CSV table of C-alpha atoms in Angstrom, one decimal:
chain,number,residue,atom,x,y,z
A,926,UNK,CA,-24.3,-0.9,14.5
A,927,UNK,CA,-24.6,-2.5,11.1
A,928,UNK,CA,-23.4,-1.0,7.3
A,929,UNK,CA,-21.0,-1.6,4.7
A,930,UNK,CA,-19.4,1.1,5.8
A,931,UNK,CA,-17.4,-1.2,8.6
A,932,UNK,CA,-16.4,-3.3,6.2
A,933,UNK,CA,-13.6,-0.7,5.5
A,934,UNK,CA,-12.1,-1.9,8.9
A,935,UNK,CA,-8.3,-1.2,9.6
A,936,UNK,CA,-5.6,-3.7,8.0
A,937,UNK,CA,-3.1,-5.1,9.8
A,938,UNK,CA,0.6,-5.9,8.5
A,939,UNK,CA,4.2,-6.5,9.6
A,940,UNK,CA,5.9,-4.0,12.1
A,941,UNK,CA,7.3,-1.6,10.3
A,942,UNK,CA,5.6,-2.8,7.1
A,943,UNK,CA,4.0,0.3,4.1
A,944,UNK,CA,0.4,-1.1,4.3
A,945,UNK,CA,-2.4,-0.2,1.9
A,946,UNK,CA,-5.6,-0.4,3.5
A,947,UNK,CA,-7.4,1.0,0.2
A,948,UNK,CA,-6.6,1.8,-3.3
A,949,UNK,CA,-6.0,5.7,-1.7
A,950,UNK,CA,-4.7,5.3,1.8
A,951,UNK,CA,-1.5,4.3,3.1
A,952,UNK,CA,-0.4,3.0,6.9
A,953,UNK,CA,2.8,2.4,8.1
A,954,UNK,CA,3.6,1.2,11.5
A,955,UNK,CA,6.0,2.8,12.7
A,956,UNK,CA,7.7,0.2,14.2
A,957,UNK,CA,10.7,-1.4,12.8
A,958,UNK,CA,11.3,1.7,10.2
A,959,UNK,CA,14.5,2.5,11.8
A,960,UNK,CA,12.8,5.3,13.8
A,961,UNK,CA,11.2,6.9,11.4
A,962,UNK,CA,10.0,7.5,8.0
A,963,UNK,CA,9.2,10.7,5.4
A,964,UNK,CA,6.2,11.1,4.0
A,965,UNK,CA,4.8,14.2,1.8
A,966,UNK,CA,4.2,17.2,4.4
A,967,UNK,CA,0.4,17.3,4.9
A,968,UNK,CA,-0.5,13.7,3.9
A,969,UNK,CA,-1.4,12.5,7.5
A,970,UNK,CA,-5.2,12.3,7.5
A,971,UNK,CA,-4.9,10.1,11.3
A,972,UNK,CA,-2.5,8.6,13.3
A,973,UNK,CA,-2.6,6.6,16.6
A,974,UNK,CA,0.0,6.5,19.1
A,975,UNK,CA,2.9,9.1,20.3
A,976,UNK,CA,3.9,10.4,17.0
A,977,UNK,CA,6.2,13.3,16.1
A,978,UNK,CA,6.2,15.3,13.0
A,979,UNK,CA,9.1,17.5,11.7
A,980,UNK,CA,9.3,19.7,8.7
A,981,UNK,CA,12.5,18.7,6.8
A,982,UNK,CA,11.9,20.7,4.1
A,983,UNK,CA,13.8,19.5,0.6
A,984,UNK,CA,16.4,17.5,2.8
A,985,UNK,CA,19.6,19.7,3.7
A,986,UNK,CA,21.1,22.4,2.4
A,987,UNK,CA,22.2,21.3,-1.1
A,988,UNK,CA,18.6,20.0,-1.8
A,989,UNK,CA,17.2,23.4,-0.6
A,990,UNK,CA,19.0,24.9,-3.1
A,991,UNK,CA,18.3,22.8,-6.0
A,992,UNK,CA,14.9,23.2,-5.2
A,993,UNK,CA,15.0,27.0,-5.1
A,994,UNK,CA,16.4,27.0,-8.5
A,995,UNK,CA,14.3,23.9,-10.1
A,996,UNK,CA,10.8,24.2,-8.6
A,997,UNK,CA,11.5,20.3,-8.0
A,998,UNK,CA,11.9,18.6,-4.7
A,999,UNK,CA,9.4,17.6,-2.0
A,1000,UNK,CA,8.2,19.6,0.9
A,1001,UNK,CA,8.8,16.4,3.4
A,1002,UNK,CA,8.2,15.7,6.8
A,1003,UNK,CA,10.0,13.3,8.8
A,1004,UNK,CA,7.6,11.0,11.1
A,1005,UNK,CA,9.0,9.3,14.1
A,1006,UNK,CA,7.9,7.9,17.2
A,1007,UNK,CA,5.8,4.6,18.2
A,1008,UNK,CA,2.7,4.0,16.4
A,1009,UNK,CA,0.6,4.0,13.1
A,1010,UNK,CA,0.2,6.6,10.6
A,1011,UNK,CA,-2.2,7.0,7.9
A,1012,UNK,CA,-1.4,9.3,5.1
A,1013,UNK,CA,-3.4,9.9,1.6
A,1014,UNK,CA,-3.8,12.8,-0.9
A,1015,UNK,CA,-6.5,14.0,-2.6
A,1016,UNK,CA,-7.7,10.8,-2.3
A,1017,UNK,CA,-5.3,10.0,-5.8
A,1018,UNK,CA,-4.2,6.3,-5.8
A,1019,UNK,CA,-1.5,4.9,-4.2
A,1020,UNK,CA,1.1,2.6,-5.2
A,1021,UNK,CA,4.1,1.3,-3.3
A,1022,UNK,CA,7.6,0.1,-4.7
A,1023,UNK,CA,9.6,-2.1,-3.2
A,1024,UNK,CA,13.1,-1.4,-4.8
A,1025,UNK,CA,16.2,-3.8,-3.8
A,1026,UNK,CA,19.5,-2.0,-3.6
A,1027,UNK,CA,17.6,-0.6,-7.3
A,1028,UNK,CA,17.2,2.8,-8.1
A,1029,UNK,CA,14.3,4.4,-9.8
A,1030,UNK,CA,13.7,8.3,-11.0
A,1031,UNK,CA,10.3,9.6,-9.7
A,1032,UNK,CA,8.5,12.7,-10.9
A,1033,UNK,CA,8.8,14.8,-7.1
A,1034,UNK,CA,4.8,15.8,-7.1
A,1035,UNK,CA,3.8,12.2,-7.1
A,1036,UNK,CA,5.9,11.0,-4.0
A,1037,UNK,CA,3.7,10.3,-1.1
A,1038,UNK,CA,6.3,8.6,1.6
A,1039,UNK,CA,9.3,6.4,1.5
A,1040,UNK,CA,11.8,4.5,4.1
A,1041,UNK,CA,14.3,5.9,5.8
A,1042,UNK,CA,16.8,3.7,4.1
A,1043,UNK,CA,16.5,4.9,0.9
A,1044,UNK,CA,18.5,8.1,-0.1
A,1045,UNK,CA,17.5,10.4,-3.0
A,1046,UNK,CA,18.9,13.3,-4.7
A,1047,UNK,CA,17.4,16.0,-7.4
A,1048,UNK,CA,18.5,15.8,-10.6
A,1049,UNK,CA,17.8,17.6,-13.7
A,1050,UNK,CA,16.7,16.4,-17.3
A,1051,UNK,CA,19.2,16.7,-19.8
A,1052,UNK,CA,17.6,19.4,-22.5
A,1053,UNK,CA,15.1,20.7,-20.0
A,1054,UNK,CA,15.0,24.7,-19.7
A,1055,UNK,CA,13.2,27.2,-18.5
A,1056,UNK,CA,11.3,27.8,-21.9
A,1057,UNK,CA,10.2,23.9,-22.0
A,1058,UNK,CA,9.1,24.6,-18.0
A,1059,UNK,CA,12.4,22.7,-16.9
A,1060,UNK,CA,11.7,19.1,-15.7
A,1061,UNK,CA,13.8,17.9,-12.4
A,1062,UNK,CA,12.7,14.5,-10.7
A,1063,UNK,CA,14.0,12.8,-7.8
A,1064,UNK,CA,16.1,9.5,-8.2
A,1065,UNK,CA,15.6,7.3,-5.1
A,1066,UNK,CA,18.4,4.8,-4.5
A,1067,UNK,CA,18.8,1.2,-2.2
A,1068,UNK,CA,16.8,-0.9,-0.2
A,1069,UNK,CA,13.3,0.4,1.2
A,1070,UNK,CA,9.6,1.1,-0.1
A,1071,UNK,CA,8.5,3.9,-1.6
A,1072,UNK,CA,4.8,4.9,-1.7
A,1073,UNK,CA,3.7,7.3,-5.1
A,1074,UNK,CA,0.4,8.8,-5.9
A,1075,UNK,CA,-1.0,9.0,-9.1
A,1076,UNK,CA,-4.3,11.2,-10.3
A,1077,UNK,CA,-5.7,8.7,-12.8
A,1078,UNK,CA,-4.9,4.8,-12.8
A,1079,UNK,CA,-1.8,4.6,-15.1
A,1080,UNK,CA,-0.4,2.3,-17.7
A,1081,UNK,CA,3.5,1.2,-17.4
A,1082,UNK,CA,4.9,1.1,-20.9
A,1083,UNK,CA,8.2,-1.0,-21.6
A,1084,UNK,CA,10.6,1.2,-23.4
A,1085,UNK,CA,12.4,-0.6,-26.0
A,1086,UNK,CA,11.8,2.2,-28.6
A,1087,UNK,CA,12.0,6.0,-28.2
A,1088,UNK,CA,9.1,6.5,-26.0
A,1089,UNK,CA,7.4,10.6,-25.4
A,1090,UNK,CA,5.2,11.3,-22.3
A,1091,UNK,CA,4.0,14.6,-21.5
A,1092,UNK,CA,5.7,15.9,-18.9
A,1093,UNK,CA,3.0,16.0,-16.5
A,1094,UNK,CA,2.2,12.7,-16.8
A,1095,UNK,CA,5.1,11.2,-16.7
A,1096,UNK,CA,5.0,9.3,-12.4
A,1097,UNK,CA,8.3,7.6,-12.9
A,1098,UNK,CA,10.8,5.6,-14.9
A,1099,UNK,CA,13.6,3.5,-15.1
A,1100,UNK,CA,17.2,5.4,-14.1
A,1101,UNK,CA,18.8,3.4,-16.5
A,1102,UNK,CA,17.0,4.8,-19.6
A,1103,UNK,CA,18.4,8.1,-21.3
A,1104,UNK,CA,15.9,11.0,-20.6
A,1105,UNK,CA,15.9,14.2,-22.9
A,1106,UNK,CA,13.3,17.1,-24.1
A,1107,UNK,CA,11.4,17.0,-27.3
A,1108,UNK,CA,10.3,20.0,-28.9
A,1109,UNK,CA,7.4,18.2,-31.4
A,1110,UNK,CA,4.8,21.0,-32.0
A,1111,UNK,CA,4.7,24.9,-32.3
A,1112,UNK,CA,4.2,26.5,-29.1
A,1113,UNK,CA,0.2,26.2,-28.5
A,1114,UNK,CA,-0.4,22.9,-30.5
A,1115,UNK,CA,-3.2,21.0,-29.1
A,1116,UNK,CA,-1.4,17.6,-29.6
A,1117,UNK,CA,-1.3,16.9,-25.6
A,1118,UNK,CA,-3.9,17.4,-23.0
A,1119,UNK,CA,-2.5,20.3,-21.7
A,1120,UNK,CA,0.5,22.5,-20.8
A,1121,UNK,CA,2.7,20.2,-22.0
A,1122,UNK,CA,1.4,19.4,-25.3
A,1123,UNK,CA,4.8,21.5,-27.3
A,1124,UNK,CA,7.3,19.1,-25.2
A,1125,UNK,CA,7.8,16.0,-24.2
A,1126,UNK,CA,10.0,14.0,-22.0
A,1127,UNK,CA,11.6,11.5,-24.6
A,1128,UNK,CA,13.0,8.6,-23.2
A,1129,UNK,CA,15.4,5.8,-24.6
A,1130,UNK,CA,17.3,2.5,-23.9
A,1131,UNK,CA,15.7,-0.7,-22.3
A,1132,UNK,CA,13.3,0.1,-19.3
A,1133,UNK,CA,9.5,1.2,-18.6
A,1134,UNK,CA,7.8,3.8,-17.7
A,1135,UNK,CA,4.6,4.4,-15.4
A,1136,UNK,CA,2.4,7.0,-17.0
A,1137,UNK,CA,-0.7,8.4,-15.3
A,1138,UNK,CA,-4.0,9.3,-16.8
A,1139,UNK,CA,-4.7,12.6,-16.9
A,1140,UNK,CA,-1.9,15.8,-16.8
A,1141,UNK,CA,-2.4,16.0,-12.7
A,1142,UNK,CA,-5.0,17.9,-10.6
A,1143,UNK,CA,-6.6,20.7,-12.6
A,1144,UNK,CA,-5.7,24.4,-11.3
A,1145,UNK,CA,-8.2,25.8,-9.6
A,1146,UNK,CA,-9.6,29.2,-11.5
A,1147,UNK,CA,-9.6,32.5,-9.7
């Protein structure tokens, strides 16, 4: 059989290695992660192999409960066994980070999969409230690669001056800066592309941030 459509043929990488075989579909070989991995519950579009998959849910008991209160935190699943594993969403693009004993603060709706190695915890913005719809990311931390989606290719903006992102587009940013909520408009102010357009997440100190195009997916309407 001949068409372009085989030149989409699987890639191969290093045992154990995160492995983008497109801009919008991850693998990772199970082999040398430790055992396993987590990825995003519901991300596997194929896998070959004797694979397991295990609903963690936000990842114990003290997580669970942050996330009851915050609406923050990742419905996970932990993936073990021996073999590959392909996981995408929404076809959105993928991006891995390779952090070295570094930590980074990641908006939890963009988080596709990440080591085993790395630990994370949920933390909340200082300034954020229920009126401002709260804003609680996940701050990964050590030695491991973390794979996030974003819905619209983004721009990474070095923050050496107070720097405002919507709060839905915000993917993820540098621990190290100081994060707090600004108020900038009356409630209903078209300044933004969205529901965030009254606040934004205001960040300062030295440092970047990754910012995605567009506000995420757009709700379905009833």
């Amino acid at each position: 059989m001949r068409s372009d459509l085989m030149k989409n043929a699987e890639r191969n990488g290093e045992p154990g290695t995160f492995v983008l075989q497109n801009p919008r579909m991850l693998k990772v070989d199970l082999t040398g992660t430790g055992g396993h991995f987590f990825a995003r519950q519901g991300a596997m579009v194929a896998y070959q192999g004797d694979v397991d998959f295990s609903y963690e849910g936000s990842g114990g008991v003290g997580k669970f409960f942050k996330k009851a209160f915050t609406g923050e935190g990742m419905s996970l699943m932990k993936v073990s066994g021996s073999g590959d594993v392909f996981l995408a969403r929404d076809a959105d693009e993928i991006f891995l980070l390779e952090l070295e004993d570094e930590s980074v603060t990641v908006n939890g709706s963009n988080v596709l999969a990440f080591d085993s190695s790395l630990s994370w915890d949920i933390h909340r913005v200082e300034g954020a409230s229920m009126l401002s719809g709260g804003l609680f990311n996940t701050t990964f931390t050590g030695r491991g690669v973390l794979a996030v989606t974003v819905y619209g290719t983004p721009v990474v903006l070095n923050v050496d001056t107070p720097t405002y992102v919507d709060m839905q587009s915000a993917v993820l940013w540098s621990t190290g800066l100081h994060s707090s909520i600004r108020k900038t408009a009356k409630m209903g102010a078209a300044i933004g592309r969205g529901s965030g357009e009254a606040y934004q997440l205001c960040l300062t100190g030295n440092g970047f941030v990754v910012v995605q195009a567009s506000e995420g997916h757009p709700v379905p309407k009833p």
